[in-house]
Every structure is written in C-alpha cells, then in structure tokens.
mmCIF file of C-alpha atoms in Angstrom:
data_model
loop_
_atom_site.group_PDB
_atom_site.id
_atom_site.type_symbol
_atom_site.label_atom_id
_atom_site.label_comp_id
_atom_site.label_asym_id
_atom_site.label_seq_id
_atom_site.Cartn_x
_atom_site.Cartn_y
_atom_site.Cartn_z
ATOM 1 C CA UNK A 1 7.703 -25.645 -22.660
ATOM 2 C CA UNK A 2 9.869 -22.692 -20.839
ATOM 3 C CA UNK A 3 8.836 -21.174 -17.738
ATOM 4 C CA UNK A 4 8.766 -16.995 -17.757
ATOM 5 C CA UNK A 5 9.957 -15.950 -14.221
ATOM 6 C CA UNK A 6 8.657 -13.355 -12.696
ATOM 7 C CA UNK A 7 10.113 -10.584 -9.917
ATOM 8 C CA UNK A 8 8.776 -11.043 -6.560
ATOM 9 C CA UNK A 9 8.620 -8.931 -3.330
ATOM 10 C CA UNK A 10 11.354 -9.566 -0.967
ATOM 11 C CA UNK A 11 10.785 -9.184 2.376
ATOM 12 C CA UNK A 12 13.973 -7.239 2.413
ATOM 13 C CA UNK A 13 12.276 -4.788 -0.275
ATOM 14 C CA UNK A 14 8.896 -4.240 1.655
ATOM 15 C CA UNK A 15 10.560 -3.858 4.957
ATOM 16 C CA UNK A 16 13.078 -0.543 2.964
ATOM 17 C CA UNK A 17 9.289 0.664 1.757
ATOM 18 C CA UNK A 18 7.735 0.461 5.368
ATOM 19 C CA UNK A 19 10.856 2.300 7.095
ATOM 20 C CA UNK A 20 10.541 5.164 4.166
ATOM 21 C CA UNK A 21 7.090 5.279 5.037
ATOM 22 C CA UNK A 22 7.928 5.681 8.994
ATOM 23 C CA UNK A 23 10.609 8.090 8.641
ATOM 24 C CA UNK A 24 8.168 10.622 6.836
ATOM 25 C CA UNK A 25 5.080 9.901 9.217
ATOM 26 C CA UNK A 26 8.296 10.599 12.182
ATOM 27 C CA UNK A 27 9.204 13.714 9.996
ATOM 28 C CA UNK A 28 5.794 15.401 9.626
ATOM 29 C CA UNK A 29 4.683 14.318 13.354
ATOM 30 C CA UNK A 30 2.167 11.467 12.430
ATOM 31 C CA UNK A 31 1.477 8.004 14.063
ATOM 32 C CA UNK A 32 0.845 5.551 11.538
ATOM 33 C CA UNK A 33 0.480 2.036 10.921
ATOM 34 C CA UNK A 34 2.121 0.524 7.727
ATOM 35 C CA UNK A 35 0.917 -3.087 5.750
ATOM 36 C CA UNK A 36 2.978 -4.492 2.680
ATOM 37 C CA UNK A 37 1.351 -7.055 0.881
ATOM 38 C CA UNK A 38 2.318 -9.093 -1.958
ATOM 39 C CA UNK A 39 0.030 -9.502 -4.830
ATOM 40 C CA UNK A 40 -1.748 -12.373 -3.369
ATOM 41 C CA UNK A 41 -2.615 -9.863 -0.456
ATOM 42 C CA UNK A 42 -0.740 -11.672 2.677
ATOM 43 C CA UNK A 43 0.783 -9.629 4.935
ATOM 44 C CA UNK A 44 4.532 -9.431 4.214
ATOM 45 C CA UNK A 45 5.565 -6.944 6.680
ATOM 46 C CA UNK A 46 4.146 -4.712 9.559
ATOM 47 C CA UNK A 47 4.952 -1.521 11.304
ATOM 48 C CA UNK A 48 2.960 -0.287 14.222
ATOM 49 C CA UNK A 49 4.177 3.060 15.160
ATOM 50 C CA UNK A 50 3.281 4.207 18.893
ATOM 51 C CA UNK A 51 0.597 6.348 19.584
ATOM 52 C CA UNK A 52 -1.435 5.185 16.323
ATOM 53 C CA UNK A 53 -4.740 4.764 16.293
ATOM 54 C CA UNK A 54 -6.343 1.282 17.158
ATOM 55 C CA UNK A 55 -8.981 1.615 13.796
ATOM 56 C CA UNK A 56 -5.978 1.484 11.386
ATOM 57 C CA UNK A 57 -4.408 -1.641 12.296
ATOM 58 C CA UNK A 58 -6.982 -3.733 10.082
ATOM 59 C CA UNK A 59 -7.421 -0.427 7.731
ATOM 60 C CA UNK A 60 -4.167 -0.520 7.100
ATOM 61 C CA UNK A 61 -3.847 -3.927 5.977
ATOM 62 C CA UNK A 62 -7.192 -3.532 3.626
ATOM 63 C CA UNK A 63 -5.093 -0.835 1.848
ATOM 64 C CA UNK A 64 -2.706 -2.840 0.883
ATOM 65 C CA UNK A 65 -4.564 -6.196 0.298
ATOM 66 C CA UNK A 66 -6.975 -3.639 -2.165
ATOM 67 C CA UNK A 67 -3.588 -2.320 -3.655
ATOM 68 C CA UNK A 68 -1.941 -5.784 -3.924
ATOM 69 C CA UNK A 69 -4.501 -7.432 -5.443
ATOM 70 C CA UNK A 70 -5.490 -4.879 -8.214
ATOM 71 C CA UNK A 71 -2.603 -2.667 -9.393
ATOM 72 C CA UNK A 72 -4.258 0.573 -8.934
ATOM 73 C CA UNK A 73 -4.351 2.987 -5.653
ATOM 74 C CA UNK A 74 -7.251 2.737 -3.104
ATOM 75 C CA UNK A 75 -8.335 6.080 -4.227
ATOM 76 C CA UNK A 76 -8.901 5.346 -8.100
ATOM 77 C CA UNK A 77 -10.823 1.967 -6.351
ATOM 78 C CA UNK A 78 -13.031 4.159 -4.986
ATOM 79 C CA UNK A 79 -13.005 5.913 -8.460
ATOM 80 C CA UNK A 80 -14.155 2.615 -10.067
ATOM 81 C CA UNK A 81 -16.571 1.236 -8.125
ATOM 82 C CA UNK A 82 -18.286 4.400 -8.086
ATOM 83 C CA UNK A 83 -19.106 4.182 -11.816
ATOM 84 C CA UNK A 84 -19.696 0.547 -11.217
ATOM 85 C CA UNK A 85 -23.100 -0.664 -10.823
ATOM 86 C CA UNK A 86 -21.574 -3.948 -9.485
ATOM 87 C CA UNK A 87 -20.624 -3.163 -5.761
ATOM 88 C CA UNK A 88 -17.533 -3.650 -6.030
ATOM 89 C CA UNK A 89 -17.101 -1.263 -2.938
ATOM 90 C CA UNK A 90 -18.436 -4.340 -1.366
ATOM 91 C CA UNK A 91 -15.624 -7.228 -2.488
ATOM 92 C CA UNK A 92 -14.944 -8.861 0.620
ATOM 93 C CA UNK A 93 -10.871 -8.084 1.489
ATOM 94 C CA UNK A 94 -10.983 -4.349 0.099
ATOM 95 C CA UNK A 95 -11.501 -1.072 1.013
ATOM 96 C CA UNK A 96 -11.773 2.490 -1.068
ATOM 97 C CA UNK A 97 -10.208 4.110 1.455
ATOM 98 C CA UNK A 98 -7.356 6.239 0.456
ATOM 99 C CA UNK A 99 -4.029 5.721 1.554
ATOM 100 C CA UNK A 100 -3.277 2.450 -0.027
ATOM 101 C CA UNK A 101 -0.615 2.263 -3.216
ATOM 102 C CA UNK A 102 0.334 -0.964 -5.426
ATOM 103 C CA UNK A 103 3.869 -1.635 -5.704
ATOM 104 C CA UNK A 104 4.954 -2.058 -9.376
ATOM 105 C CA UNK A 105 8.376 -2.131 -10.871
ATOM 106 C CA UNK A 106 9.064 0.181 -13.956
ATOM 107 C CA UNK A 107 8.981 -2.439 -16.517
ATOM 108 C CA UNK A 108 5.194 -2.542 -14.763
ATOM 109 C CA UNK A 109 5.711 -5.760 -13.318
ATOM 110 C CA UNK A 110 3.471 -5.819 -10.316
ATOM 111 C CA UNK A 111 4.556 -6.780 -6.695
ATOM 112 C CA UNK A 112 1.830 -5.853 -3.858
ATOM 113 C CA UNK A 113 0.486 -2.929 -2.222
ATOM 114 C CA UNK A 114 1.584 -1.110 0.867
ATOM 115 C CA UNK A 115 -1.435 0.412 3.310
ATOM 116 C CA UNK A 116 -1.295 2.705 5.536
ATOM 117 C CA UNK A 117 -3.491 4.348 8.323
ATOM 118 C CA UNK A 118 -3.773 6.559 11.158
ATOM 119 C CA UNK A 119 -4.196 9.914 9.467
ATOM 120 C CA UNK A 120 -6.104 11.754 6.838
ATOM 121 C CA UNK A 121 -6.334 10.068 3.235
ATOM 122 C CA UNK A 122 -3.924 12.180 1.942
ATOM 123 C CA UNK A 123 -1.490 11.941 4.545
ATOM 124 C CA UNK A 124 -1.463 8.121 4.353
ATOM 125 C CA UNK A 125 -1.381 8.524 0.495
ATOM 126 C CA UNK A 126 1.774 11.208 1.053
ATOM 127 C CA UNK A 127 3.341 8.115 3.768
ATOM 128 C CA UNK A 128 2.783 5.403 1.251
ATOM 129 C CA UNK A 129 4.284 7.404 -1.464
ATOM 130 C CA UNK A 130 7.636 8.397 0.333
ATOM 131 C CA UNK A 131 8.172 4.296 0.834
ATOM 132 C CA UNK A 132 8.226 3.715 -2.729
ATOM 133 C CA UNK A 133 9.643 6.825 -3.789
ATOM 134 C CA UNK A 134 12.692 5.537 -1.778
ATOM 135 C CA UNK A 135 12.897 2.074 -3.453
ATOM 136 C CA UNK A 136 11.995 3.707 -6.960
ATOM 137 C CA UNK A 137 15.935 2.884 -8.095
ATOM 138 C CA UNK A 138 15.212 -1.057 -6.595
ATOM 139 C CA UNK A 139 11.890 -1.276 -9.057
ATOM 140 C CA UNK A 140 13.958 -0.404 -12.153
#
C-alpha cells in the first residue's frame, strides 16, 4: 500500500500571506487583523495591527477557520447557506461574513484559509486577496 503525500501550509508560507495582507491594509490606511488557518482550522499565524478594532480579533479567525475548512470564500458561504434550508449559517466555527479566502495551490490542492477583519467586507476581501496574490508563484 503507498502513501500519496500531500502539500501542507508552512508557517513560513502563511506568515509571507499575512505580511502581504498588512502591507496593503498599511497602503490604503486600514487597521486590520489577519488569521491563517490550515485546513483543519487552527490558527497558524496572527497579525494584530494597531488601532484595529477589538470585534475582529475572533471575526477574523472565523474567516479563516470558514475558509480553511471548506475551500470556498466566506462570501460564496453566505451564498450557500442562503439557498440552503439546512442552517448552515449556523455550523458552529463559521461565519458568512466576507473577508475570509481559502488558500489553494494551482494544482487545487487545498491548504487553509486566511481571515481578516477590521474594515468593510470588501476591504477585508481586497486585504486577503493581496496576501495570496503575493504567494501566487509559491502555490504553483
């Protein structure tokens, strides 16, 4: 019997997403508060940036516990559980809250979520977009 290996998320990896994601809130002005998770949805690195708002420290880690644990934005959650007769806005450990992104290599491997919080939905979306648009060339 062989063993298929599969890639992981280093915390060298999520910690290049977070700073991406920091140097763009820095660059348009905004205070956020940035969670990567891996796909089981533990925390696997933090950034608090001053000034951010006390609310999105536990938002920001739903985002990307939501994000790491399905491979599909917080957003399109939102999307889903509205045409859901389930509650699946409910699931304990989630949120459909925009602003949270799964991380998935290009092969569609996928390795977490990042979260983050502190300003509108689309601004955290815009955040949590820069971070992986900067490791895109790492996912290949």
């Amino acid at each position: 019997m062989s063993q298929t290996l599969k890639p992981v998320l280093t915390a060298a990896l999520a910690k290049r997403i977070a700073e991406a994601c920091a140097a763009r809130a820095r660059q348009e002005g905004w205070n956020m508060i940035i969670a990567i998770a891996d796909t089981s949805g533990t925390l696997k690195h933090y950034t608090r940036m001053d000034d951010s708002i006390g609310i999105s420290v536990k938002l920001s880690q739903l985002k990307a516990a939501t994000s790491a644990s399905l491979p599909v934005s917080t957003r399109r959650f939102r999307e889903i559980a509205k045409n859901n007769a389930l509650g699946l806005e409910l699931t304990p450990g989630t949120t459909t809250v925009a602003g949270g992104l799964p991380i998935v290599t290009a092969d569609g491997v996928h390795l977490g979520g990042v979260g983050v919080s502190g300003g509108s939905e689309d601004q955290d979306e815009v955040c949590a977009q820069a971070g992986l648009d900067a490791v895109e060339d790492l996912l290949k």
